[in-house]
Amino acid sequence: MNDDLREQGPRRVGQVKEVTSLSNPIVKDIKALSLKKARDETKSFMAEGLKLVIDALDLGWTIKILVYSKAGRGKPLVEKVAARTVAAGGLVLEVSEKVMSAITRRDNPQMVAGVFEQRFRALKDVQLGRDETWVALDRVRDPGNLGTIIRTADAAGASGVILIGDCTDPFSLETVRATMGSLFAMPLVKTSVEEFVRWKAKCGGQIVATHLAGAVDYRTIDYKRKPVVVLMGNEQSGLPDELAREADALARIPQAGRADSLNLAVATGVMLFEARRHLLTLGEAR
Amino acid sequence: MNDDLREQGPRRVGQVKEVTSLSNPIVKDIKALSLKKARDETKSFMAEGLKLVIDALDLGWTIKILVYSKAGRGKPLVEKVAARTVAAGGLVLEVSEKVMSAITRRDNPQMVAGVFEQRFRALKDVQLGRDETWVALDRVRDPGNLGTIIRTADAAGASGVILIGDCTDPFSLETVRATMGSLFAMPLVKTSVEEFVRWKAKCGGQIVATHLAGAVDYRTIDYKRKPVVVLMGNEQSGLPDELAREADALARIPQAGRADSLNLAVATGVMLFEARRHLLTLGEAR
Ligand SMILES: [Co+2]
Ligand SMILES: [Co+2]
């Protein structure tokens, strides 16, 4: 693997590389980010779209490589984001449409993509403030579900998403896409059941777990008395007992139809908009 | 195209065909159902899973072909569903694992799949009963979103889903999968803007449209006074004015984060659980 994704120190700046070959080693490294192994090793991921990349820089994310297709050359916003990338010590690549398609695995790729440093917050650094709501997910499996949940958490004004156990990678291309930019706005925490249980004991919040066997109507819970962690079980098996017994409330969403259960992202949305019902108003919405 | 999917009359019954070749004409016809053209021409679609097929038969759907892999031979539930298929004038195929993989486009296919007749309800036949809630979707594009919405409508106790304009096909494999069986339980209507507007004038219900520019907090609407049609705009462009002006209320879900909007399926879920808030209780849930 090329050094461009690995090295931590300063690098040559001020230059734009033009690349048209799929066998260029940097292009190969970026393409490799579709694999979790390469993402883990380099602690990197890719996000597509000019607006998304600008938002990410505005939010303080570290860009390693900016890639734009020839159509972007000379466009003021692209030039500006290229200058910001160089100033941050990143690389800028101008690539052919073919290379952009290969990198993004799309027939009609966006004009701009960025490779960023991954960022997780440590659970011990999560302090629940007044009126805060967090989402905790137990072994979420589906990349699209996870992305949609991160997007939903952002829209509902939640403070972050805690991934418990063996979850799908939040930095996969499919998940990043499904977040529609909210990935950069939502703090993410990766933890184990054991660490979560220890943290829970002193977090000062209430854990509201959604469980098919929950005895409490999700609308009858007092979400105002303490900060809330909405804990959602995995798509196939629901919440394991070791987590369910940590809950301050086992909530259930009444369901009328033949479906066994709501889709995980929809259920999380319904729970979040209930937990934050007293906090969300049209007036306060940005 | 083979006659097996086209013919309407009686056919030979009582026999199980064993098929191991991918070039078998019936197998080819079933594989072709991944294309909208073939689904439209034959008014057929495929659904996977033994439980799903049994549910579909219980709900009165017409099965044209039952396919099971060799692993299913002799299993009582499979035998029973095969007998029901034959009694209904359908074909039964026992196929190799390889053929099952090809038909379902999966590496680890289910043991059973069924080819069913498509079924739409005509909008003129939709009469809104007391306490009924319908979902109307304007040009929904994403197959996964549509499937999740059908599943959510079922879970929330809605009465059906109306597809307005150029929507993605509800009988595509991806959509059918995402409904998790709710496809068979939710009446589907396909209509045009014009027909919807005419129907709306005399349907006796209230149209609650979700619109980014909506002035009304979705929680302040009186969902009890009349049956409700929750009208959702398309993923990219929202609701066109020709539909928005038909609405009795333009609702907005307050949003706090950076995300432009909620995912369509999540927004539909939040709207439906609000519109049916007074109707859904844990006690009444099945
Ligand atoms: Co349990
Ligand atoms: Co408008």
PDB file of N, CA, C and O and ligand atoms in Angstrom, chain B residues 211-213 237-242 244 250, ligand 2:
ATOM      1  N   HIS B 211     -44.386  18.270   3.624  1.00  0.00           N
ATOM      2  CA  HIS B 211     -43.748  19.200   2.708  1.00  0.00           C
ATOM      3  C   HIS B 211     -42.714  19.980   3.518  1.00  0.00           C
ATOM      4  O   HIS B 211     -42.990  20.420   4.625  1.00  0.00           O
ATOM      5  N   LEU B 212     -41.530  20.124   2.948  1.00  0.00           N
ATOM      6  CA  LEU B 212     -40.479  20.868   3.658  1.00  0.00           C
ATOM      7  C   LEU B 212     -40.936  22.281   3.976  1.00  0.00           C
ATOM      8  O   LEU B 212     -40.536  22.871   4.971  1.00  0.00           O
ATOM      9  N   ALA B 213     -41.774  22.829   3.075  1.00  0.00           N
ATOM     10  CA  ALA B 213     -42.269  24.186   3.285  1.00  0.00           C
ATOM     11  C   ALA B 213     -43.563  24.200   4.090  1.00  0.00           C
ATOM     12  O   ALA B 213     -44.203  25.228   4.225  1.00  0.00           O
ATOM     13  N   SER B 237     -37.203  15.696  -5.183  1.00  0.00           N
ATOM     14  CA  SER B 237     -37.777  17.010  -5.440  1.00  0.00           C
ATOM     15  C   SER B 237     -38.932  17.380  -4.524  1.00  0.00           C
ATOM     16  O   SER B 237     -39.501  18.449  -4.654  1.00  0.00           O
ATOM     17  N   GLY B 238     -39.262  16.514  -3.603  1.00  0.00           N
ATOM     18  CA  GLY B 238     -40.400  16.838  -2.750  1.00  0.00           C
ATOM     19  C   GLY B 238     -41.707  16.808  -3.526  1.00  0.00           C
ATOM     20  O   GLY B 238     -41.782  16.252  -4.620  1.00  0.00           O
ATOM     21  N   LEU B 239     -42.720  17.422  -2.954  1.00  0.00           N
ATOM     22  CA  LEU B 239     -44.059  17.357  -3.519  1.00  0.00           C
ATOM     23  C   LEU B 239     -44.274  18.459  -4.553  1.00  0.00           C
ATOM     24  O   LEU B 239     -43.999  19.619  -4.282  1.00  0.00           O
ATOM     25  N   PRO B 240     -44.768  18.105  -5.766  1.00  0.00           N
ATOM     26  CA  PRO B 240     -45.046  19.166  -6.739  1.00  0.00           C
ATOM     27  C   PRO B 240     -46.261  19.984  -6.309  1.00  0.00           C
ATOM     28  O   PRO B 240     -47.124  19.499  -5.589  1.00  0.00           O
ATOM     29  N   ASP B 241     -46.307  21.226  -6.774  1.00  0.00           N
ATOM     30  CA  ASP B 241     -47.376  22.118  -6.331  1.00  0.00           C
ATOM     31  C   ASP B 241     -48.766  21.609  -6.705  1.00  0.00           C
ATOM     32  O   ASP B 241     -49.727  21.829  -5.977  1.00  0.00           O
ATOM     33  N   GLU B 242     -48.861  20.923  -7.852  1.00  0.00           N
ATOM     34  CA  GLU B 242     -50.174  20.400  -8.263  1.00  0.00           C
ATOM     35  C   GLU B 242     -50.732  19.412  -7.241  1.00  0.00           C
ATOM     36  O   GLU B 242     -51.950  19.264  -7.119  1.00  0.00           O
ATOM     37  N   ALA B 244     -49.421  19.463  -3.860  1.00  0.00           N
ATOM     38  CA  ALA B 244     -49.407  20.180  -2.573  1.00  0.00           C
ATOM     39  C   ALA B 244     -50.682  20.992  -2.385  1.00  0.00           C
ATOM     40  O   ALA B 244     -51.227  21.088  -1.285  1.00  0.00           O
ATOM     41  N   LEU B 250     -50.570  21.024   5.113  1.00  0.00           N
ATOM     42  CA  LEU B 250     -49.175  20.833   4.714  1.00  0.00           C
ATOM     43  C   LEU B 250     -48.366  20.707   5.987  1.00  0.00           C
ATOM     44  O   LEU B 250     -48.101  21.688   6.686  1.00  0.00           O
TER      45      LEU B 250
HETATM   46 CO    CO C   2     -43.256  23.104  -3.160  1.00  0.00          CO
END
